Coordinates of C-alpha atoms in Angstrom, one line a residue:
M553 CA 87.8 -32.4 -22.9
A554 CA 84.0 -32.0 -22.9
S555 CA 82.5 -30.0 -20.1
S556 CA 79.0 -30.0 -18.6
A557 CA 76.5 -27.3 -19.3
L558 CA 75.8 -26.9 -15.6
R559 CA 77.8 -24.1 -13.9
T560 CA 77.2 -22.7 -10.5
S561 CA 78.8 -20.4 -7.9
V562 CA 78.9 -21.3 -4.2
A563 CA 80.3 -19.0 -1.6
P564 CA 79.6 -20.3 1.9
E565 CA 81.6 -19.5 5.0
A566 CA 82.7 -23.1 5.3
L567 CA 82.0 -26.2 3.4
P568 CA 83.8 -29.2 5.0
D569 CA 83.9 -32.4 2.9
R570 CA 84.2 -35.9 4.0
D571 CA 88.0 -35.7 4.0
G572 CA 88.0 -32.7 6.3
R573 CA 89.3 -30.3 3.7
L574 CA 87.9 -26.7 3.7
Y575 CA 86.4 -25.1 0.6
G576 CA 85.8 -21.4 1.2
R577 CA 84.6 -18.9 -1.4
L578 CA 84.9 -21.6 -4.1
N579 CA 84.0 -20.8 -7.7
C580 CA 83.8 -24.2 -9.3
T581 CA 83.0 -25.9 -12.6
L582 CA 81.7 -29.4 -12.6
N583 CA 82.7 -31.5 -15.5
D584 CA 80.7 -34.7 -16.0
T585 CA 83.6 -36.5 -17.5
V586 CA 86.1 -39.0 -16.1
N587 CA 89.0 -36.5 -16.4
G588 CA 87.2 -33.4 -14.9
T589 CA 88.8 -30.2 -13.9
V590 CA 88.2 -28.1 -10.7
N591 CA 89.4 -24.5 -10.7
G592 CA 89.1 -22.6 -7.4
T593 CA 90.4 -19.8 -5.4
V594 CA 90.9 -20.3 -1.6
N595 CA 92.0 -17.4 0.6
G596 CA 93.2 -15.5 -2.4
A597 CA 95.4 -18.2 -3.8
T598 CA 94.8 -19.9 -7.1
R599 CA 94.9 -23.6 -7.3
R600 CA 94.3 -26.1 -10.0
A601 CA 93.4 -29.7 -9.5
T602 CA 92.5 -32.4 -11.9
P603 CA 91.0 -35.3 -10.0
T604 CA 89.8 -38.4 -11.7
I605 CA 86.2 -37.9 -10.3
A606 CA 84.9 -35.0 -8.3
P607 CA 84.5 -35.7 -4.6
P608 CA 81.0 -37.3 -3.8
A609 CA 80.3 -34.8 -1.1
M610 CA 80.9 -31.9 -3.5
R611 CA 78.8 -33.4 -6.2
A612 CA 75.9 -33.9 -3.7
R613 CA 76.2 -30.3 -2.5
L614 CA 76.4 -29.0 -6.1
A615 CA 73.3 -31.0 -7.0
A616 CA 71.5 -29.5 -4.0
A617 CA 72.6 -26.0 -4.8
T618 CA 71.5 -26.5 -8.4
T619 CA 68.1 -27.7 -7.3
L620 CA 67.7 -24.7 -4.9
L621 CA 68.8 -22.3 -7.7
G622 CA 66.3 -23.8 -10.1
A623 CA 63.5 -23.5 -7.6
A624 CA 64.5 -19.9 -7.0
L625 CA 64.5 -19.1 -10.7
L626 CA 61.1 -20.7 -11.1
S627 CA 59.6 -18.8 -8.2
A628 CA 61.0 -15.6 -9.7
C629 CA 59.0 -16.2 -13.0
G630 CA 56.2 -14.0 -11.6
S631 CA 52.4 -14.6 -11.1
L632 CA 50.2 -16.0 -13.8
V633 CA 47.2 -14.0 -12.7
P634 CA 46.2 -11.7 -15.6
A635 CA 46.6 -8.0 -15.1
T636 CA 43.3 -6.3 -14.2
E637 CA 42.5 -2.6 -14.7
T638 CA 39.4 -0.7 -13.8
P639 CA 37.2 -0.8 -16.9
R640 CA 36.2 2.5 -18.4
P641 CA 33.3 2.1 -20.8
P642 CA 32.6 5.0 -23.2
L643 CA 30.4 7.5 -21.3
R644 CA 29.4 11.1 -21.8
Q645 CA 31.4 13.8 -20.0
D646 CA 28.3 14.8 -18.0
F647 CA 24.9 13.5 -17.1
R648 CA 23.0 16.1 -19.1
V649 CA 22.8 15.6 -22.9
G650 CA 21.3 17.9 -25.5
D651 CA 17.8 16.6 -24.8
L652 CA 18.3 16.8 -21.0
A653 CA 19.5 20.4 -21.0
P654 CA 17.4 22.7 -18.8
A655 CA 14.6 24.2 -20.9
A656 CA 14.6 28.0 -21.2
S657 CA 12.3 29.4 -18.6
A658 CA 9.0 30.5 -19.9
A659 CA 8.3 34.2 -20.0
S660 CA 6.6 35.5 -16.9
A661 CA 2.9 35.2 -17.2
T662 CA 2.1 38.7 -18.0
V663 CA -0.9 40.1 -19.8
T664 CA 0.8 39.3 -23.1
G665 CA 0.9 35.6 -22.1
A666 CA 4.2 35.2 -23.9
A667 CA 6.1 32.0 -23.2
S668 CA 9.0 30.4 -24.9
A669 CA 9.1 26.7 -25.9
P670 CA 11.6 24.4 -24.3
S671 CA 15.0 24.8 -25.9
A672 CA 18.0 22.5 -25.8
S673 CA 21.5 23.6 -25.4
A674 CA 24.4 22.3 -27.3
P675 CA 25.1 18.6 -26.5
S676 CA 28.3 17.5 -24.9
P677 CA 31.0 16.2 -27.2
L678 CA 30.6 12.6 -28.1
P679 CA 33.5 10.2 -27.9
A680 CA 34.4 8.3 -31.1
P681 CA 32.7 4.9 -31.4
A682 CA 34.8 2.3 -29.8
P683 CA 36.2 -0.5 -31.9
A684 CA 34.4 -3.8 -31.8
P685 CA 36.0 -6.2 -29.3
A686 CA 37.9 -9.2 -30.6
G687 CA 35.7 -12.2 -31.4
T688 CA 32.5 -10.3 -32.3
N689 CA 31.0 -10.5 -35.7
A690 CA 28.3 -7.9 -35.6
G691 CA 28.1 -7.3 -39.4
T692 CA 27.6 -11.0 -40.1
A693 CA 25.0 -11.3 -37.4
A694 CA 23.0 -8.4 -38.6
A695 CA 23.2 -9.5 -42.2
H696 CA 22.1 -13.0 -41.3
E697 CA 19.0 -12.3 -39.2
W698 CA 17.9 -8.9 -40.4
R699 CA 19.0 -8.5 -44.0
G700 CA 16.8 -6.0 -45.8
F701 CA 14.5 -5.5 -42.9
F702 CA 15.5 -1.9 -41.9
A703 CA 14.8 0.6 -44.6
D704 CA 16.6 3.5 -42.9
G705 CA 20.4 3.4 -43.1
R706 CA 20.7 5.3 -39.8
L707 CA 18.9 2.6 -38.0
D708 CA 21.2 0.0 -39.6
Q709 CA 24.2 1.8 -38.3
V710 CA 22.8 2.0 -34.7
V711 CA 22.0 -1.7 -34.8
A712 CA 25.5 -2.5 -35.9
M713 CA 26.9 -0.4 -33.1
A714 CA 24.8 -2.2 -30.6
L715 CA 25.8 -5.6 -31.9
S716 CA 29.5 -4.7 -31.4
Q717 CA 29.3 -2.6 -28.2
N718 CA 26.4 -3.9 -26.0
R719 CA 27.9 -5.2 -22.8
S720 CA 25.1 -7.8 -22.2
L721 CA 25.7 -9.2 -25.6
Q722 CA 29.5 -9.4 -24.9
A723 CA 28.7 -11.2 -21.7
S724 CA 26.6 -13.8 -23.5
A725 CA 29.4 -14.3 -26.1
A726 CA 31.8 -14.9 -23.2
A727 CA 29.3 -17.4 -21.7
V728 CA 29.4 -19.3 -25.0
E729 CA 33.2 -19.5 -24.9
R730 CA 33.0 -20.7 -21.3
V731 CA 30.6 -23.5 -22.1
R732 CA 32.7 -24.4 -25.2
A733 CA 35.7 -24.9 -22.9
Q734 CA 33.6 -27.0 -20.5
Y735 CA 32.7 -29.2 -23.4
R736 CA 36.3 -29.6 -24.3
I737 CA 37.1 -30.6 -20.7
A738 CA 34.3 -33.3 -20.8
A739 CA 35.6 -34.6 -24.1
A740 CA 39.1 -34.8 -22.7
D741 CA 38.0 -37.0 -19.9
R742 CA 37.5 -39.9 -22.3
L743 CA 41.2 -39.7 -23.5
P744 CA 44.2 -41.1 -21.6
E745 CA 46.3 -38.6 -19.7
L746 CA 50.0 -39.0 -20.1
S747 CA 52.6 -37.1 -18.1
V748 CA 56.4 -37.1 -17.8
G749 CA 58.2 -36.7 -14.5
A750 CA 61.7 -36.4 -13.3
S751 CA 62.8 -36.7 -9.6
A752 CA 65.9 -36.6 -7.4
T753 CA 65.5 -38.1 -3.9
R754 CA 68.2 -37.9 -1.2
Q755 CA 67.4 -39.6 2.1
R756 CA 69.0 -41.1 5.2
T757 CA 67.6 -43.8 7.3
I758 CA 67.9 -44.0 11.1
N759 CA 70.2 -47.0 11.0
G760 CA 72.0 -46.1 7.8
E761 CA 75.6 -45.1 7.6
G762 CA 75.1 -42.3 5.1
A763 CA 72.7 -40.6 2.9
T764 CA 71.7 -42.1 -0.4
T765 CA 70.5 -40.3 -3.6
T766 CA 68.1 -41.7 -6.2
Y767 CA 67.4 -40.2 -9.6
G768 CA 64.4 -41.2 -11.7
V769 CA 62.6 -40.4 -15.0
N770 CA 59.2 -41.8 -15.8
L771 CA 56.3 -41.7 -18.2
G772 CA 53.0 -42.2 -16.5
L773 CA 49.4 -43.0 -17.5
A774 CA 47.1 -41.5 -15.0
S775 CA 43.9 -43.3 -13.9
Y776 CA 42.3 -43.9 -17.2
E777 CA 38.7 -45.1 -17.1
I778 CA 37.6 -47.6 -19.7
D779 CA 34.1 -46.4 -20.5
L780 CA 32.2 -49.7 -20.3
F781 CA 28.7 -48.3 -19.8
N782 CA 29.1 -45.0 -21.7
R783 CA 29.2 -42.9 -18.6
L784 CA 31.9 -40.6 -20.0
G785 CA 30.2 -40.6 -23.4
S786 CA 26.9 -39.4 -21.8
L787 CA 28.7 -36.7 -19.9
E788 CA 30.4 -35.5 -23.1
G789 CA 27.0 -35.6 -25.0
A790 CA 25.4 -33.5 -22.2
A791 CA 28.3 -31.0 -22.4
L792 CA 27.9 -30.7 -26.1
A793 CA 24.2 -30.2 -25.9
R794 CA 24.7 -27.5 -23.3
F795 CA 27.2 -25.8 -25.5
L796 CA 24.8 -25.8 -28.5
A797 CA 22.0 -24.5 -26.2
E798 CA 24.2 -21.7 -25.1
Q799 CA 25.0 -20.8 -28.7
E800 CA 21.3 -20.6 -29.5
T801 CA 20.7 -18.6 -26.3
Q802 CA 23.4 -16.1 -27.5
R803 CA 21.7 -15.9 -30.9
S804 CA 18.4 -15.3 -29.2
A805 CA 20.0 -12.5 -27.1
R806 CA 21.3 -11.0 -30.4
L807 CA 17.9 -11.0 -31.9
S808 CA 16.3 -9.5 -28.8
L809 CA 18.9 -6.8 -28.8
V810 CA 18.2 -5.9 -32.4
A811 CA 14.5 -5.7 -31.7
E812 CA 15.1 -3.6 -28.5
V813 CA 17.3 -1.2 -30.4
A814 CA 14.8 -0.9 -33.2
N815 CA 12.0 -0.2 -30.7
A816 CA 14.1 2.3 -28.8
W817 CA 14.9 4.1 -32.1
L818 CA 11.3 4.1 -33.0
S819 CA 10.3 5.4 -29.5
L820 CA 12.8 8.2 -29.8
A821 CA 11.4 9.2 -33.2
A822 CA 7.9 9.1 -31.8
E823 CA 8.9 11.2 -28.7
R824 CA 10.5 13.8 -30.9
Q825 CA 7.4 14.0 -33.0
R826 CA 5.3 14.4 -29.8
L827 CA 7.6 17.1 -28.6
T828 CA 7.1 19.0 -31.9
L829 CA 3.4 18.6 -31.6
S830 CA 3.5 19.8 -28.0
Q831 CA 5.5 22.9 -29.0
S832 CA 3.0 23.6 -31.8
L833 CA 0.1 23.3 -29.4
L834 CA 2.0 25.6 -27.0
E835 CA 2.4 28.2 -29.7
S836 CA -1.3 27.9 -30.6
Q837 CA -2.3 28.3 -27.0
Q838 CA 0.0 31.3 -26.6
R839 CA -1.7 33.0 -29.6
T840 CA -5.1 32.3 -28.1
L841 CA -4.0 33.7 -24.7
S842 CA -2.6 36.8 -26.3
L843 CA -5.9 37.4 -28.2
A844 CA -7.8 36.8 -24.9
E845 CA -5.6 39.4 -23.1
R846 CA -6.2 42.0 -25.8
Q847 CA -9.9 41.4 -25.8
Y848 CA -10.0 41.6 -22.1
Q849 CA -8.2 45.0 -22.1
L850 CA -10.7 46.3 -24.7
G851 CA -13.6 45.0 -22.7
A852 CA -14.6 42.4 -25.3
A853 CA -13.9 39.4 -23.1
S854 CA -14.5 38.6 -19.5
G855 CA -12.0 37.6 -16.9
L856 CA -13.3 34.1 -17.0
E857 CA -12.4 33.7 -20.7
R858 CA -8.9 35.1 -20.0
A859 CA -8.5 32.6 -17.1
R860 CA -9.5 29.7 -19.4
A861 CA -7.0 30.8 -22.0
R862 CA -4.3 31.0 -19.4
T863 CA -5.2 27.5 -18.0
A864 CA -5.0 26.0 -21.5
F865 CA -1.6 27.7 -22.1
E866 CA -0.1 26.5 -18.8
A867 CA -1.3 22.9 -19.5
A868 CA 0.3 23.0 -22.9
R869 CA 3.5 24.3 -21.4
G870 CA 3.6 21.4 -18.9
D871 CA 2.9 18.9 -21.7
A872 CA 5.9 20.4 -23.7
A873 CA 8.2 20.0 -20.7
R874 CA 7.1 16.4 -20.2
S875 CA 7.7 15.7 -23.9
A876 CA 11.2 17.1 -23.6
S877 CA 12.0 14.8 -20.7
A878 CA 10.5 11.8 -22.6
V879 CA 12.8 12.6 -25.5
A880 CA 15.9 12.6 -23.3
Q881 CA 14.9 9.4 -21.6
A882 CA 14.3 7.7 -24.9
R883 CA 17.7 8.8 -26.1
L884 CA 19.4 7.5 -23.0
Q885 CA 17.6 4.2 -23.3
L886 CA 18.9 3.9 -26.8
E887 CA 22.5 4.7 -25.7
L888 CA 22.3 2.1 -23.0
L889 CA 21.4 -0.5 -25.6
T890 CA 24.2 0.6 -28.0
G891 CA 26.8 0.6 -25.2
Q892 CA 28.0 4.2 -26.0
P893 CA 26.6 7.6 -27.1
V894 CA 25.0 7.7 -30.5
P895 CA 26.1 10.4 -33.0
E896 CA 23.3 12.9 -33.6
D897 CA 23.2 12.3 -37.4
W898 CA 22.3 8.6 -36.6
L899 CA 19.2 9.6 -34.7
P900 CA 15.7 10.1 -36.1
S901 CA 14.4 13.6 -36.5
A902 CA 10.9 14.9 -35.7
Q903 CA 10.1 15.2 -39.4
D904 CA 10.7 11.5 -40.1
T905 CA 7.3 10.0 -40.9
Q906 CA 8.2 7.3 -43.4
D907 CA 8.4 3.6 -42.5
V908 CA 11.8 2.5 -41.3
T909 CA 11.1 -1.2 -41.5
A910 CA 10.1 -3.5 -44.3
L911 CA 7.9 -6.5 -43.4
P912 CA 7.7 -9.5 -45.7
A913 CA 4.2 -10.5 -46.9
I914 CA 2.9 -13.1 -44.5
P915 CA 0.7 -15.7 -46.3
A916 CA -2.6 -16.6 -44.8
G917 CA -1.7 -20.3 -44.3
L918 CA 1.6 -19.7 -42.6
P919 CA 2.5 -23.1 -41.0
A920 CA 3.3 -23.3 -37.3
D921 CA 6.5 -25.2 -38.1
V922 CA 8.3 -22.0 -38.8
L923 CA 8.4 -21.5 -35.0
L924 CA 11.0 -24.3 -34.8
Q925 CA 13.6 -21.9 -36.3
R926 CA 13.4 -19.6 -33.2
P927 CA 16.6 -19.7 -31.3
D928 CA 14.9 -19.9 -27.9
L929 CA 13.1 -23.1 -29.0
R930 CA 16.4 -24.5 -30.4
A931 CA 18.0 -23.8 -27.1
A932 CA 15.2 -25.5 -25.2
E933 CA 15.5 -28.5 -27.5
Q934 CA 19.2 -28.8 -26.8
R935 CA 18.6 -28.5 -23.1
L936 CA 16.2 -31.4 -23.4
Q937 CA 18.9 -33.4 -25.1
A938 CA 21.4 -32.6 -22.3
A939 CA 18.9 -33.7 -19.7
A940 CA 18.5 -37.1 -21.5
F941 CA 22.3 -37.5 -21.5
D942 CA 22.4 -36.7 -17.8
V943 CA 19.9 -39.5 -17.2
G944 CA 22.2 -41.9 -19.1
A945 CA 25.3 -40.8 -17.1
A946 CA 23.4 -41.2 -13.8
R947 CA 22.3 -44.7 -14.7
A948 CA 25.8 -45.7 -15.8
A949 CA 27.2 -44.5 -12.5
R950 CA 25.4 -47.4 -10.8
F951 CA 27.6 -50.0 -12.6
P952 CA 31.2 -50.9 -12.0
R953 CA 34.0 -48.8 -13.3
L954 CA 37.3 -50.1 -14.7
S955 CA 40.4 -47.9 -14.6
L956 CA 44.0 -48.4 -15.5
T957 CA 47.1 -46.7 -14.1
A958 CA 50.5 -47.4 -15.6
S959 CA 54.0 -46.0 -15.6
A960 CA 57.4 -46.8 -17.1
G961 CA 60.8 -45.2 -16.7
T962 CA 64.3 -45.5 -15.3
R963 CA 65.8 -45.2 -11.8
S964 CA 69.4 -45.0 -10.7
P965 CA 71.6 -43.7 -7.8
D966 CA 73.7 -41.8 -10.4
L967 CA 72.7 -39.3 -13.0
D968 CA 74.9 -40.9 -15.6
G969 CA 73.3 -44.3 -14.9
L970 CA 69.7 -43.3 -15.6
F971 CA 69.6 -44.6 -19.2
K972 CA 72.0 -47.6 -18.8
S973 CA 70.9 -51.1 -19.2
G974 CA 69.1 -52.6 -16.2
S975 CA 67.8 -49.2 -14.8
G976 CA 64.3 -49.6 -16.3
V977 CA 61.2 -49.8 -14.0
W978 CA 57.5 -50.1 -14.8
S979 CA 54.2 -50.7 -13.1
L980 CA 50.7 -51.6 -14.3
V981 CA 47.7 -51.2 -11.9
P982 CA 44.2 -52.1 -13.2
Q983 CA 41.4 -51.3 -10.8
I984 CA 37.7 -52.0 -10.7
D985 CA 35.3 -50.0 -8.6
L986 CA 32.2 -51.9 -7.7
P987 CA 29.6 -50.0 -5.7
L988 CA 28.1 -52.0 -2.9
F989 CA 26.4 -49.7 -0.6
D990 CA 26.0 -45.9 -0.8
G991 CA 22.8 -45.4 1.1
G992 CA 20.8 -45.0 -2.1
A993 CA 22.7 -42.0 -3.3
R994 CA 23.2 -43.3 -6.9
R995 CA 19.6 -44.3 -7.2
A996 CA 18.5 -40.9 -5.9
Q997 CA 20.8 -39.3 -8.5
V998 CA 19.0 -41.2 -11.2
E999 CA 15.7 -40.0 -9.9
V1000 CA 17.0 -36.4 -9.8
S1001 CA 18.1 -36.6 -13.5
E1002 CA 14.8 -38.1 -14.6
A1003 CA 12.8 -35.4 -12.7
T1004 CA 15.0 -32.8 -14.3
R1005 CA 14.3 -34.2 -17.7
R1006 CA 10.6 -34.0 -17.1
E1007 CA 11.0 -30.4 -16.0
V1008 CA 13.0 -29.5 -19.1
L1009 CA 10.4 -31.2 -21.3
A1010 CA 7.6 -29.2 -19.7
N1011 CA 9.6 -26.0 -20.1
Y1012 CA 10.1 -26.8 -23.8
E1013 CA 6.4 -27.3 -24.4
S1014 CA 5.7 -24.1 -22.5
T1015 CA 8.2 -22.2 -24.7
L1016 CA 6.6 -23.6 -27.8
Q1017 CA 3.1 -22.5 -26.7
S1018 CA 4.4 -19.0 -25.8
A1019 CA 6.1 -18.7 -29.2
F1020 CA 2.8 -19.6 -30.9
R1021 CA 0.9 -17.1 -28.8
E1022 CA 3.4 -14.3 -29.7
V1023 CA 3.1 -14.9 -33.4
A1024 CA -0.7 -15.1 -33.2
D1025 CA -0.9 -11.9 -31.2
A1026 CA 1.3 -10.0 -33.6
L1027 CA -0.7 -11.2 -36.6
A1028 CA -4.0 -10.3 -34.9
V1029 CA -2.8 -6.8 -34.2
R1030 CA -1.4 -6.4 -37.7
D1031 CA -4.7 -7.5 -39.5
R1032 CA -6.4 -4.3 -38.4
L1033 CA -3.6 -1.8 -38.3
A1034 CA -4.0 -0.5 -41.8
E1035 CA -7.6 0.3 -41.2
R1036 CA -6.8 1.9 -37.9
L1037 CA -4.2 4.1 -39.6
D1038 CA -6.6 5.2 -42.3
A1039 CA -9.2 6.1 -39.7
Q1040 CA -6.7 8.0 -37.5
Q1041 CA -5.3 10.0 -40.5
A1042 CA -8.9 11.0 -41.5
Q1043 CA -9.6 12.0 -37.9
V1044 CA -6.5 14.3 -37.9
E1045 CA -7.6 15.9 -41.2
A1046 CA -11.1 16.5 -39.9
A1047 CA -9.7 17.9 -36.6
R1048 CA -7.4 20.3 -38.5
E1049 CA -10.3 21.5 -40.6
S1050 CA -12.4 22.0 -37.5
L1051 CA -9.7 24.0 -35.8
R1052 CA -9.3 26.3 -38.9
M1053 CA -13.0 27.0 -38.9
A1054 CA -13.2 27.5 -35.2
E1055 CA -10.3 30.1 -35.3
S1056 CA -11.9 32.0 -38.1
S1057 CA -15.3 32.0 -36.4
Y1058 CA -13.8 33.1 -33.0
R1059 CA -12.0 36.0 -34.6
L1060 CA -15.2 37.1 -36.1
G1061 CA -17.1 36.6 -32.9
G1062 CA -19.3 33.8 -34.3
S1063 CA -18.1 31.1 -31.8
S1064 CA -17.1 31.0 -28.2
Q1065 CA -13.7 30.6 -26.6
L1066 CA -14.6 27.1 -25.4
E1067 CA -15.2 25.9 -28.9
L1068 CA -11.8 27.2 -30.0
L1069 CA -10.1 25.5 -27.1
D1070 CA -11.9 22.2 -27.7
A1071 CA -10.9 22.3 -31.4
Q1072 CA -7.3 22.9 -30.4
R1073 CA -7.3 20.0 -27.9
A1074 CA -9.1 17.7 -30.4
L1075 CA -6.4 18.3 -33.1
A1076 CA -3.6 17.8 -30.6
T1077 CA -5.2 14.5 -29.3
A1078 CA -5.7 13.2 -32.9
Q1079 CA -2.1 14.0 -33.9
Q1080 CA -0.7 12.4 -30.8
G1081 CA -2.8 9.3 -31.5
L1082 CA -1.5 9.2 -35.1
V1083 CA 2.1 9.3 -33.9
T1084 CA 1.4 6.5 -31.3
L1085 CA -0.4 4.4 -33.9
R1086 CA 2.5 4.7 -36.4
Q1087 CA 4.9 3.7 -33.7
T1088 CA 2.7 0.7 -32.9
E1089 CA 2.6 -0.3 -36.5
Q1090 CA 6.4 -0.2 -36.8
A1091 CA 6.9 -2.0 -33.5
N1092 CA 4.5 -4.7 -34.6
R1093 CA 6.7 -5.4 -37.6
V1094 CA 9.7 -5.8 -35.3
A1095 CA 7.7 -8.0 -32.9
L1096 CA 6.5 -10.2 -35.7
L1097 CA 10.0 -10.7 -37.2
R1098 CA 11.3 -11.4 -33.7
A1099 CA 8.5 -13.9 -33.0
L1100 CA 9.3 -15.7 -36.2
G1101 CA 13.0 -16.1 -35.4
G1102 CA 14.3 -13.3 -37.5
R1103 CA 14.6 -15.4 -40.7
W1104 CA 11.3 -15.0 -42.4
A1105 CA 12.7 -12.4 -44.8
A1106 CA 15.2 -14.9 -46.1
Q1107 CA 12.4 -17.2 -47.4
G1108 CA 11.9 -15.1 -50.6
A1109 CA 8.7 -13.2 -49.7
A1110 CA 8.4 -9.8 -51.1
P1111 CA 8.9 -7.0 -48.5
E1112 CA 5.8 -5.1 -47.4
R1113 CA 6.2 -1.4 -47.2

């Protein structure tokens, strides 16, 4: 005897059936066969009955109990909301890093004029670099757009860290996935939507003698629109164009991040060189102050000369402190771009003066068509395509829509009769929607889409003009940088020779103190200018590669060192 897979336990205080019998604390097994078996225990006594068919009232109650039990089990499945935890990005243990540590206080301004240069304490321990989040491909991105551009391996490592850990870049990657999903939604609207449903209905009418139960299973086709005027196709095309635009925007963000990281790294290198120069000037002014103090004590110098030396020394001490703060700020800016603290051995040192970038040779007749490979221009072009599709969708919305709704299935008052002959039901509902009067809303929507298209077109042309200006400006600056560097280097050498001669003459009494201080300031200014010009030259290379879309190095031009 085959038994059903459905088992349930019911224990109410009293369950009267239609015959008036009482079933209390009943553990039952329903067998969907003709010769079913009901086993139960009533008031502690065991009974066994083998009716031909289970009583209808019991079957209805068991079905209701089963439905309630299934609903309870489904409600106990838990929430589908993803678990959220407070994010903890990798941060330092404290706000002060090695470059931000308080500088050692200068020695009191005594007659010796001794003062110590700013010193940095040991930096806080750095956390290990966090692994790249799933879905990022930083290595591929760096190799594609910036292959062979960075000549310093440390900078390559910092750029790779930024590509995998920068939070803004991760947000742009998530935006790409969001727009991709929106495109899939738009594409799915053109396909029919099928669903399967099962129902059990028990109802009793006002004049009816008893309740009736109806079971049904159906396969339904939801309202499927037959795309007569390509409205849905236009919406899908617009969604695809927006997805491609978001991809290019994400690539533009990646290129911008690489350029910003390179500039921040170069800025940190320049600030550390300036700090070294400031400390060197401070030491030079300290020696001059010490010499002026000794001469004053011996009566060989006036109080005015000693005051001048002290003024120059204090000014140099302030410049050194400002340089130390600038180094700390540059390092923190770099760490903000990389998304986590950068190991010390990946950072530039004050002694690094060689070029860290390699720029391809730019021919004189470089065509303006190379601008079309810029990701921001590609994104603007895709947005223009999306606007055109929006116009088509708005125009198609003014025409009639034809939709189709259909269903087919079975219906029976008994479960075992659902799939018997004669229980089939079906329906077919074609529907046409013809707009008659909407107060001009559809016409206004067409005008909105056309105006938006004109706006996007103007923005595209503006972006193209801005791109041309960026490349032209970068080339204009680069054309004279080599000459400026040669002149600045020669100025540094001349200032260094002038200072050497002024120091020698001052010790021998052949020149005044003002000449010595002027020579020291001239050398410091020339050296600071050389550091700034070198940083400008390196930043110009980064700006030019960024303005050209980051792919000029892939066209086979020999790198320029």
